[in-house]
């Protein structure tokens, strides 16, 4: 089981906070450090000192880490145009020596768009834009050196783009598509993604989502085309401790009012987290992203590294 750490800096974290955390993620033996791409907190707490841009942050971390995978869960397609985004991700991939992953979604949190003057179209158009962004980004990365790339869609038009720079990873950084959507999300994952992620839901709900994605892969002829099978991953909200009181203290922020949909956290002992990871493995997951809330709680991260990772087989 591959184990990465997922963080939400919009809750309140400076770049230095994230750097310290990422370095401990690397030292602890986790596979990767992924972060949310949001410009505003989702509750009453303003999330001081304020937001940090996901790709600016990852570019800096790329130069200050050596081994861990780095990426987003997930970049909002409403925030950036696909051509410049392809350039950004390719450049950070170069800066990291080929350790970047692009998680990308349609965008959902309307409040941050309103706050920062970012257009927020209806959900159907957001998914249409996401589909075109995936086509453009992968098309730019796959264009052979010396050739140009053009695209004409309903929302984006590129004419003779030089399709540079090229990422280190060929044909491009892994793409993560995820979410609870029953139709378009599985279809986009089957067509474009390296990994499908179901975030923070029960094992039963995740199993149902995996079935939808497998069916979408069959319809898309993914297996017959010779493409690699889709990696299935799960997000797990984590609040574990050496004692019940410690776990409850870490879980306290989960009870605060938020715009997030209902989640299924693991609150308890490291052994309970190991059990939950095993349940996800039983339904086909080969990767988990552990969501840790508090950047200042380095002991939480060290506890998981010491008491959970050694009990999991395979690459971390």
Tab-separated table of N, CA and C in Angstrom, residues 41-106:
chain	number	residue	atom	x	y	z
A	41	UNK	N	-10.375	29.695	3.619
A	41	UNK	CA	-10.839	28.700	4.574
A	41	UNK	C	-12.339	28.500	4.411
A	42	UNK	N	-12.857	27.419	4.968
A	42	UNK	CA	-14.249	27.040	4.724
A	42	UNK	C	-15.133	27.143	5.958
A	43	UNK	N	-14.609	27.744	7.003
A	43	UNK	CA	-15.399	27.926	8.210
A	43	UNK	C	-15.221	29.333	8.737
A	44	UNK	N	-15.555	29.531	10.013
A	44	UNK	CA	-15.453	30.859	10.613
A	44	UNK	C	-14.006	31.286	10.826
A	45	UNK	N	-13.109	30.338	11.044
A	45	UNK	CA	-11.697	30.637	11.234
A	45	UNK	C	-11.108	31.151	9.921
A	46	UNK	N	-10.474	32.325	9.930
A	46	UNK	CA	-9.954	32.875	8.665
A	46	UNK	C	-8.737	32.149	8.117
A	47	UNK	N	-8.148	31.238	8.883
A	47	UNK	CA	-7.002	30.490	8.380
A	47	UNK	C	-5.748	31.330	8.253
A	48	UNK	N	-5.443	32.080	9.306
A	48	UNK	CA	-4.243	32.917	9.282
A	48	UNK	C	-2.979	32.071	9.152
A	49	UNK	N	-1.972	32.543	8.441
A	49	UNK	CA	-1.786	33.896	7.905
A	49	UNK	C	-2.451	34.160	6.566
A	50	UNK	N	-3.218	33.230	6.045
A	50	UNK	CA	-3.871	33.412	4.759
A	50	UNK	C	-3.431	32.364	3.766
A	51	UNK	N	-4.023	32.367	2.569
A	51	UNK	CA	-3.774	31.291	1.616
A	51	UNK	C	-2.385	31.351	1.014
A	52	UNK	N	-1.920	30.202	0.574
A	52	UNK	CA	-0.700	30.091	-0.220
A	52	UNK	C	-1.069	29.404	-1.527
A	53	UNK	N	-0.513	29.866	-2.615
A	53	UNK	CA	-0.821	29.268	-3.910
A	53	UNK	C	-0.228	27.870	-4.000
A	54	UNK	N	-1.024	26.913	-4.470
A	54	UNK	CA	-0.590	25.517	-4.484
A	54	UNK	C	0.666	25.312	-5.323
A	55	UNK	N	0.682	25.850	-6.543
A	55	UNK	CA	1.799	25.534	-7.433
A	55	UNK	C	3.041	26.352	-7.129
A	56	UNK	N	2.882	27.547	-6.583
A	56	UNK	CA	4.045	28.266	-6.064
A	56	UNK	C	4.684	27.486	-4.922
A	57	UNK	N	3.842	26.990	-4.037
A	57	UNK	CA	4.346	26.222	-2.897
A	57	UNK	C	5.050	24.953	-3.351
A	58	UNK	N	4.439	24.214	-4.272
A	58	UNK	CA	5.027	22.954	-4.717
A	58	UNK	C	6.334	23.186	-5.470
A	59	UNK	N	6.424	24.296	-6.184
A	59	UNK	CA	7.683	24.602	-6.863
A	59	UNK	C	8.812	24.776	-5.852
A	60	UNK	N	8.519	25.481	-4.769
A	60	UNK	CA	9.542	25.673	-3.740
A	60	UNK	C	9.879	24.358	-3.055
A	61	UNK	N	8.865	23.567	-2.731
A	61	UNK	CA	9.113	22.281	-2.078
A	61	UNK	C	9.896	21.334	-2.982
A	62	UNK	N	9.706	21.490	-4.290
A	62	UNK	CA	10.440	20.639	-5.226
A	62	UNK	C	11.944	20.808	-5.076
A	63	UNK	N	12.371	22.008	-4.696
A	63	UNK	CA	13.799	22.280	-4.554
A	63	UNK	C	14.313	21.977	-3.145
A	64	UNK	N	13.406	21.744	-2.213
A	64	UNK	CA	13.814	21.573	-0.817
A	64	UNK	C	13.480	20.191	-0.267
A	65	UNK	N	13.084	19.289	-1.157
A	65	UNK	CA	12.902	17.877	-0.809
A	65	UNK	C	13.645	17.054	-1.847
A	66	UNK	N	13.806	15.775	-1.570
A	66	UNK	CA	14.609	14.935	-2.460
A	66	UNK	C	13.874	13.719	-3.005
A	67	UNK	N	12.934	13.165	-2.245
A	67	UNK	CA	12.375	11.861	-2.611
A	67	UNK	C	10.861	11.863	-2.783
A	68	UNK	N	10.137	12.541	-1.934
A	68	UNK	CA	8.684	12.399	-1.897
A	68	UNK	C	8.016	12.921	-3.168
A	69	UNK	N	6.891	12.285	-3.501
A	69	UNK	CA	6.032	12.779	-4.561
A	69	UNK	C	5.354	14.054	-4.074
A	70	UNK	N	5.067	14.976	-4.992
A	70	UNK	CA	4.455	16.261	-4.672
A	70	UNK	C	3.290	16.505	-5.622
A	71	UNK	N	2.159	16.987	-5.089
A	71	UNK	CA	1.046	17.224	-5.993
A	71	UNK	C	-0.136	17.883	-5.317
A	72	UNK	N	-1.219	17.969	-6.079
A	72	UNK	CA	-2.449	18.609	-5.615
A	72	UNK	C	-3.593	17.609	-5.556
A	73	UNK	N	-4.412	17.770	-4.537
A	73	UNK	CA	-5.706	17.091	-4.417
A	73	UNK	C	-6.725	18.165	-4.005
A	74	UNK	N	-7.370	18.799	-4.899
A	74	UNK	CA	-7.027	18.817	-6.318
A	74	UNK	C	-7.008	20.265	-6.781
A	75	UNK	N	-6.260	20.509	-7.861
A	75	UNK	CA	-6.285	21.817	-8.512
A	75	UNK	C	-7.656	22.058	-9.120
A	76	UNK	N	-8.172	23.264	-8.952
A	76	UNK	CA	-9.468	23.611	-9.526
A	76	UNK	C	-9.290	24.104	-10.952
A	77	UNK	N	-10.033	23.517	-11.860
A	77	UNK	CA	-9.946	23.919	-13.266
A	77	UNK	C	-10.437	25.345	-13.486
A	78	UNK	N	-11.131	25.910	-12.515
A	78	UNK	CA	-11.603	27.288	-12.651
A	78	UNK	C	-10.507	28.308	-12.368
A	79	UNK	N	-9.429	27.896	-11.718
A	79	UNK	CA	-8.413	28.844	-11.255
A	79	UNK	C	-7.417	29.254	-12.338
A	80	UNK	N	-7.115	28.347	-13.277
A	80	UNK	CA	-6.016	28.586	-14.213
A	80	UNK	C	-6.400	28.119	-15.617
A	81	UNK	N	-5.878	28.812	-16.614
A	81	UNK	CA	-6.068	28.366	-17.995
A	81	UNK	C	-5.221	27.114	-18.243
A	82	UNK	N	-5.689	26.212	-19.116
A	82	UNK	CA	-4.993	24.933	-19.259
A	82	UNK	C	-3.598	25.047	-19.851
A	83	UNK	N	-3.368	25.977	-20.780
A	83	UNK	CA	-2.031	26.111	-21.347
A	83	UNK	C	-1.007	26.533	-20.304
A	84	UNK	N	-1.236	27.648	-19.599
A	84	UNK	CA	-0.308	28.021	-18.531
A	84	UNK	C	-0.190	26.977	-17.428
A	85	UNK	N	-1.287	26.281	-17.123
A	85	UNK	CA	-1.205	25.236	-16.094
A	85	UNK	C	-0.283	24.111	-16.549
A	86	UNK	N	-0.373	23.720	-17.813
A	86	UNK	CA	0.527	22.684	-18.334
A	86	UNK	C	1.982	23.122	-18.224
A	87	UNK	N	2.249	24.399	-18.478
A	87	UNK	CA	3.613	24.927	-18.345
A	87	UNK	C	4.053	24.862	-16.888
A	88	UNK	N	3.191	25.306	-15.969
A	88	UNK	CA	3.518	25.312	-14.543
A	88	UNK	C	3.873	23.918	-14.042
A	89	UNK	N	3.007	22.968	-14.332
A	89	UNK	CA	3.203	21.611	-13.815
A	89	UNK	C	4.451	20.987	-14.432
A	90	UNK	N	4.669	21.204	-15.731
A	90	UNK	CA	5.873	20.664	-16.375
A	90	UNK	C	7.130	21.265	-15.759
A	91	UNK	N	7.083	22.568	-15.470
A	91	UNK	CA	8.259	23.202	-14.878
A	91	UNK	C	8.528	22.660	-13.479
A	92	UNK	N	7.475	22.510	-12.669
A	92	UNK	CA	7.675	21.969	-11.319
A	92	UNK	C	8.144	20.517	-11.395
A	93	UNK	N	7.690	19.786	-12.403
A	93	UNK	CA	8.174	18.423	-12.590
A	93	UNK	C	9.673	18.428	-12.859
A	94	UNK	N	10.126	19.363	-13.696
A	94	UNK	CA	11.566	19.491	-13.938
A	94	UNK	C	12.305	19.864	-12.655
A	95	UNK	N	11.753	20.801	-11.908
A	95	UNK	CA	12.397	21.281	-10.684
A	95	UNK	C	12.519	20.181	-9.635
A	96	UNK	N	11.600	19.224	-9.677
A	96	UNK	CA	11.594	18.136	-8.692
A	96	UNK	C	12.337	16.899	-9.166
A	97	UNK	N	12.778	16.906	-10.417
A	97	UNK	CA	13.390	15.710	-10.960
A	97	UNK	C	12.390	14.624	-11.298
A	98	UNK	N	11.146	15.026	-11.591
A	98	UNK	CA	10.126	14.058	-12.011
A	98	UNK	C	9.322	13.469	-10.867
A	99	UNK	N	8.924	14.306	-9.907
A	99	UNK	CA	8.193	13.800	-8.732
A	99	UNK	C	6.799	14.394	-8.580
A	100	UNK	N	6.273	15.019	-9.626
A	100	UNK	CA	5.030	15.775	-9.509
A	100	UNK	C	3.825	14.969	-9.986
A	101	UNK	N	2.678	15.220	-9.352
A	101	UNK	CA	1.396	14.648	-9.769
A	101	UNK	C	0.370	15.771	-9.824
A	102	UNK	N	-0.472	15.733	-10.841
A	102	UNK	CA	-1.517	16.741	-11.005
A	102	UNK	C	-2.874	16.136	-10.695
A	103	UNK	N	-3.381	16.470	-9.522
A	103	UNK	CA	-4.784	16.185	-9.237
A	103	UNK	C	-5.598	17.376	-9.687
A	104	UNK	N	-6.640	17.144	-10.465
A	104	UNK	CA	-7.415	18.246	-11.021
A	104	UNK	C	-8.899	17.920	-11.001
A	105	UNK	N	-9.719	18.930	-10.670
A	105	UNK	CA	-11.162	18.752	-10.610
A	105	UNK	C	-11.880	19.974	-11.144
A	106	UNK	N	-13.203	19.912	-11.134
A	106	UNK	CA	-14.022	20.960	-11.742
A	106	UNK	C	-14.147	22.198	-10.875
